[in-house]
Coordinates of C-alpha atoms in Angstrom, one line a residue:
M33 CA -0.2 -0.3 0.1
E34 CA 2.0 3.5 -1.1
W35 CA 1.2 6.7 1.0
Q36 CA -0.6 8.6 -2.7
Q37 CA -3.2 6.0 -2.3
F38 CA -4.4 7.2 1.7
K39 CA -5.0 10.6 -0.1
Y40 CA -6.4 9.5 -2.9
F41 CA -8.9 8.0 -0.9
Q42 CA -9.1 10.7 1.5
T43 CA -10.0 12.7 -1.7
L44 CA -12.6 10.6 -3.6
A45 CA -14.4 10.4 0.2
R46 CA -14.6 14.0 0.4
T47 CA -16.1 14.8 -3.0
Q48 CA -17.7 11.6 -3.8
H49 CA -17.1 12.0 -7.5
M50 CA -14.4 10.6 -9.6
T51 CA -13.9 12.9 -11.9
R52 CA -13.9 16.1 -9.4
A53 CA -11.3 13.8 -7.3
A54 CA -9.4 12.8 -10.6
E55 CA -9.1 16.7 -11.5
E56 CA -8.2 18.1 -8.5
L57 CA -5.7 15.2 -7.9
L58 CA -4.4 15.9 -11.3
I59 CA -4.2 12.4 -12.3
T60 CA -6.8 10.7 -14.7
Q61 CA -10.4 9.0 -14.2
P62 CA -8.8 5.2 -15.0
A63 CA -5.6 5.9 -13.3
L64 CA -7.6 6.9 -10.1
S65 CA -10.5 4.3 -10.3
R66 CA -7.4 1.4 -10.5
S67 CA -5.9 3.1 -7.2
I68 CA -9.0 3.3 -5.3
A69 CA -9.7 -0.3 -6.4
R70 CA -6.2 -1.7 -5.3
F71 CA -6.4 -0.1 -2.2
E72 CA -9.8 -1.6 -1.2
E73 CA -8.3 -5.0 -2.2
E74 CA -5.6 -4.4 0.3
V75 CA -8.0 -3.1 3.1
G76 CA -10.2 -6.2 2.7
A77 CA -13.6 -4.7 2.1
P78 CA -15.3 -2.6 -0.6
L79 CA -15.3 1.1 1.0
F80 CA -17.7 2.8 -1.8
D81 CA -21.1 1.5 -3.1
R82 CA -21.6 2.2 -7.0
Q83 CA -24.5 3.0 -9.0
G84 CA -24.1 3.4 -12.6
R85 CA -21.7 6.9 -12.3
S86 CA -22.1 7.7 -8.6
I87 CA -20.3 6.7 -6.0
R88 CA -20.8 7.1 -2.0
L89 CA -18.8 5.9 0.5
N90 CA -20.5 2.8 2.6
Q91 CA -20.1 1.9 6.5
Y92 CA -16.8 0.4 5.8
G93 CA -15.6 3.7 4.0
K94 CA -16.9 6.2 6.9
L95 CA -15.1 4.1 9.5
F96 CA -11.7 3.8 7.9
L97 CA -12.0 7.2 6.5
K98 CA -11.8 8.8 10.4
R99 CA -9.0 6.3 10.9
V100 CA -7.4 8.3 7.3
D101 CA -7.9 11.8 8.6
N102 CA -6.4 11.1 12.2
M103 CA -3.1 9.2 10.2
M104 CA -3.1 12.2 7.6
K105 CA -3.3 14.5 10.5
E106 CA -0.5 13.1 12.5
F107 CA 1.6 13.1 9.8
D108 CA 0.7 16.9 8.7
K109 CA 1.8 17.5 11.9
G110 CA 4.9 15.7 12.3
Q111 CA 5.9 17.4 8.9
E112 CA 5.5 21.0 9.8
E113 CA 7.4 20.0 13.1
I114 CA 10.4 18.2 11.2
Q115 CA 10.1 22.2 9.3
A116 CA 10.2 23.8 12.0
L117 CA 13.5 22.2 13.5
L118 CA 14.9 22.8 10.6
D119 CA 14.4 26.3 10.7
P120 CA 17.5 27.9 11.7
E121 CA 15.8 31.0 13.4
K122 CA 13.3 28.2 15.5
G123 CA 15.2 24.5 15.4
Q124 CA 16.1 22.6 18.9
V125 CA 19.6 22.3 19.9
S126 CA 20.6 19.1 22.3
L127 CA 23.7 20.3 23.8
G128 CA 25.6 18.1 26.6
F129 CA 28.4 19.6 28.6
L130 CA 30.1 19.1 31.7
H131 CA 28.7 19.4 34.9
T132 CA 31.7 22.3 35.8
L133 CA 30.4 24.5 33.3
S134 CA 27.2 24.2 34.4
T135 CA 27.7 27.6 36.9
D136 CA 28.0 30.5 34.5
L137 CA 29.8 29.5 31.5
I138 CA 26.7 27.9 29.5
P139 CA 24.0 30.0 30.9
D140 CA 25.7 33.1 29.5
L141 CA 27.3 31.2 26.2
I142 CA 23.2 29.9 25.4
A143 CA 22.0 33.9 26.5
S144 CA 24.0 35.3 24.3
F145 CA 23.3 33.3 20.8
R146 CA 19.4 33.7 21.6
S147 CA 20.1 37.4 21.9
S148 CA 20.3 36.7 18.2
Y149 CA 18.3 33.6 17.4
P150 CA 15.8 34.2 20.5
K151 CA 13.3 31.5 19.0
V152 CA 16.0 28.5 19.1
N153 CA 15.3 26.0 22.1
F154 CA 17.9 23.8 23.7
Q155 CA 17.4 20.5 25.5
L156 CA 20.4 20.7 27.6
R157 CA 22.1 17.7 29.3
Q158 CA 24.8 17.6 31.9
S159 CA 26.9 14.8 32.7
P160 CA 30.4 13.3 32.9
S161 CA 32.6 13.6 29.5
H162 CA 31.8 8.9 28.9
V163 CA 28.4 9.7 29.3
L164 CA 27.9 12.2 27.1
L165 CA 30.0 10.6 24.6
E166 CA 27.2 7.9 24.4
Q167 CA 24.5 9.9 24.5
L168 CA 26.2 11.8 21.6
Q169 CA 27.2 8.6 19.4
L170 CA 23.5 7.4 20.0
G171 CA 22.1 10.5 18.7
E172 CA 20.2 11.8 22.0
L173 CA 22.8 14.8 21.4
D174 CA 23.5 17.1 19.0
L175 CA 26.5 18.5 20.7
C176 CA 29.1 18.3 23.6
L177 CA 31.0 20.6 25.5
I178 CA 33.8 18.1 26.9
A179 CA 37.5 17.6 27.6
P180 CA 39.7 15.8 25.1
M181 CA 39.1 12.6 24.6
E182 CA 40.4 8.6 23.3
E183 CA 40.8 9.3 19.6
K184 CA 37.7 8.2 17.8
S185 CA 37.5 8.1 13.9
V186 CA 33.5 9.0 14.2
I187 CA 34.0 12.0 16.4
K188 CA 34.9 15.4 15.7
W189 CA 36.4 17.4 19.0
Q190 CA 37.5 21.2 18.4
H191 CA 39.5 22.9 21.0
L192 CA 37.9 25.9 22.7
W193 CA 39.8 27.1 25.3
S194 CA 42.3 25.8 28.7
E195 CA 41.7 27.0 32.2
E196 CA 44.4 27.1 34.7
L197 CA 43.8 24.3 37.8
F198 CA 44.4 26.0 41.4
V199 CA 44.2 24.3 44.7
I200 CA 41.6 24.8 46.8
V201 CA 42.0 25.6 50.9
P202 CA 40.0 26.9 53.4
K203 CA 40.3 30.3 54.2
N204 CA 42.2 28.6 58.0
H205 CA 44.4 26.4 56.1
R206 CA 48.0 27.0 56.7
Y207 CA 48.6 27.3 52.8
A208 CA 46.2 29.9 52.6
D209 CA 48.5 32.7 52.2
R210 CA 51.2 30.8 50.1
E211 CA 51.6 32.5 46.1
S212 CA 51.7 29.5 44.9
I213 CA 52.6 25.7 45.8
A214 CA 53.9 22.3 44.0
L215 CA 51.8 19.2 44.2
E216 CA 54.3 17.2 46.5
E217 CA 53.8 19.7 49.6
I218 CA 50.0 18.7 49.6
A219 CA 50.1 15.5 48.8
E220 CA 49.9 14.3 52.5
E221 CA 46.3 16.0 52.5
S222 CA 43.0 14.9 52.6
F223 CA 41.5 15.5 49.5
I224 CA 38.0 16.4 48.2
H225 CA 36.6 15.8 44.1
L226 CA 34.8 14.7 41.9
K227 CA 33.8 11.2 41.8
E228 CA 35.3 8.6 39.2
G229 CA 35.2 9.2 35.0
F230 CA 34.5 13.3 35.5
S231 CA 36.9 14.4 32.9
L232 CA 38.2 17.1 35.8
R233 CA 39.0 13.7 38.2
L234 CA 41.3 12.2 35.2
T235 CA 43.0 15.3 34.9
F236 CA 43.4 15.4 38.4
E237 CA 44.8 11.8 38.9
Q238 CA 46.8 12.6 36.0
L239 CA 49.0 15.7 37.6
F240 CA 49.6 13.4 40.9
E241 CA 50.6 10.7 37.8
E242 CA 53.5 12.4 36.7
T243 CA 54.3 13.4 40.1
G244 CA 54.5 9.4 41.6
V245 CA 52.0 10.4 44.3
K246 CA 48.5 9.2 45.4
P247 CA 46.4 11.7 47.1
H248 CA 43.8 10.3 49.4
I249 CA 40.4 11.0 48.6
M250 CA 38.4 11.5 51.4
F251 CA 34.9 12.8 49.7
E252 CA 33.8 12.6 45.9
G253 CA 30.8 14.0 44.8
E254 CA 29.5 15.1 41.1
E255 CA 28.6 19.1 41.0
A256 CA 31.4 21.5 41.8
D257 CA 29.9 23.6 43.9
T258 CA 29.2 20.7 46.1
V259 CA 33.3 20.0 45.8
A260 CA 33.8 23.8 46.8
G261 CA 31.8 23.7 49.6
L262 CA 33.0 21.0 51.3
V263 CA 36.4 22.8 51.1
G264 CA 35.2 25.8 52.4
A265 CA 33.8 23.3 55.2
G266 CA 37.4 22.5 56.2
L267 CA 36.9 18.9 55.4
G268 CA 39.7 18.7 53.1
I269 CA 41.2 20.6 49.6
S270 CA 41.0 19.6 45.7
I271 CA 41.7 21.1 43.1
L272 CA 39.5 22.6 40.5
P273 CA 39.4 25.5 37.9
D274 CA 38.5 28.9 38.4
L275 CA 35.0 28.7 38.8
H276 CA 32.8 31.5 38.5
G277 CA 29.7 31.5 40.0
I278 CA 30.0 29.6 43.0
D279 CA 30.3 30.5 46.6
Q280 CA 34.1 31.3 47.1
S281 CA 33.8 33.7 50.2
K282 CA 35.1 30.5 52.5
I283 CA 38.0 29.4 50.1
V284 CA 41.1 30.4 48.8
K285 CA 42.5 29.4 45.4
I286 CA 46.7 29.0 45.1
P287 CA 47.8 28.6 42.0
L288 CA 50.2 25.4 40.8
A289 CA 54.0 25.6 41.0
K290 CA 53.7 23.7 38.3
A291 CA 53.8 24.3 34.7
N292 CA 51.0 23.5 32.6
C293 CA 48.5 22.7 35.2
H294 CA 45.7 23.3 33.3
R295 CA 42.3 21.8 31.8
V296 CA 41.3 21.9 28.0
I297 CA 37.6 21.6 27.1
G298 CA 36.8 21.8 23.2
L299 CA 33.4 20.9 21.3
A300 CA 32.2 17.3 19.6
W301 CA 30.0 16.2 17.5
I302 CA 29.6 13.3 15.2
E303 CA 31.8 14.0 11.7
G304 CA 29.4 13.1 9.0
R305 CA 25.6 13.2 11.0
Y306 CA 23.3 15.5 9.4
L307 CA 23.0 18.4 11.4
S308 CA 19.9 20.6 11.5
P309 CA 20.4 24.5 10.1
A310 CA 20.0 25.4 13.7
V311 CA 22.4 23.0 15.5
K312 CA 24.9 24.1 13.0
Q313 CA 24.3 27.8 13.6
F314 CA 25.4 27.2 16.8
R315 CA 28.0 25.3 16.2
N316 CA 29.6 27.9 14.3
F317 CA 28.9 30.9 17.3
V318 CA 30.8 28.9 19.9
L319 CA 33.7 28.4 17.7
H320 CA 33.6 32.0 16.2
K321 CA 33.6 33.2 19.7
F322 CA 36.3 31.3 21.3
N323 CA 38.6 31.2 18.2
D324 CA 37.8 35.2 18.4
Q325 CA 38.7 35.2 21.8
K326 CA 42.4 33.0 21.4

């Protein structure tokens, strides 16, 4: 059964006149008649009563027309929804990002974009890098703001910015007045950090691995502001980027003496996968924004 046949049936049911229906559909009357006959055969029952030149819906046709009308309405609605998504001025962007970016960067980024494209909608998800990558590959996300990952041929990742990492201590900590500090000096401290699997936790572990020190993790969390709050309460220290938008009244950030103590963030998408105009618009906006700042 072809989709076109439903349209033929619907038009003939409305006009109940073979010639007028054929003219409206821009096909010949014999072609319409053959199509309707095949349609009835596939449905398994006659849908019209034919008496000479007149043709009228019968009880089966009236019942079936209700279903076809509903189906066609859903089809038209689906087309409208897809066209709306394809409109660069009104589409939708599914964006994933790391928890540590949610405090101010993501709100500011989206607000800046929507000042030019106010009708574009966003679906937002925040998760660790490995979860975001899985969702990206499954097609649940269009774009991700994440740290570098193991190279995968289907994923395109482009560097956006780097952030310096700091030792975060309570204000009353013995190192609070230091201008800089080495990792070896804090090796015996109790640390608070994000759970395993988070990209910032991986960066933290790599820093100590290079130094040959295994840090003692006292508490683990899923939110950077929770980590900062626990540090402020005097329960340990941490290593974090300069996170704007969180309460820093009870903590002090100290630069690390070690060179290249930073984390890198970039934008990822699936190479070769179709991206809607709105998604492309936002991707280009992000790339241009951060390229201009380099």
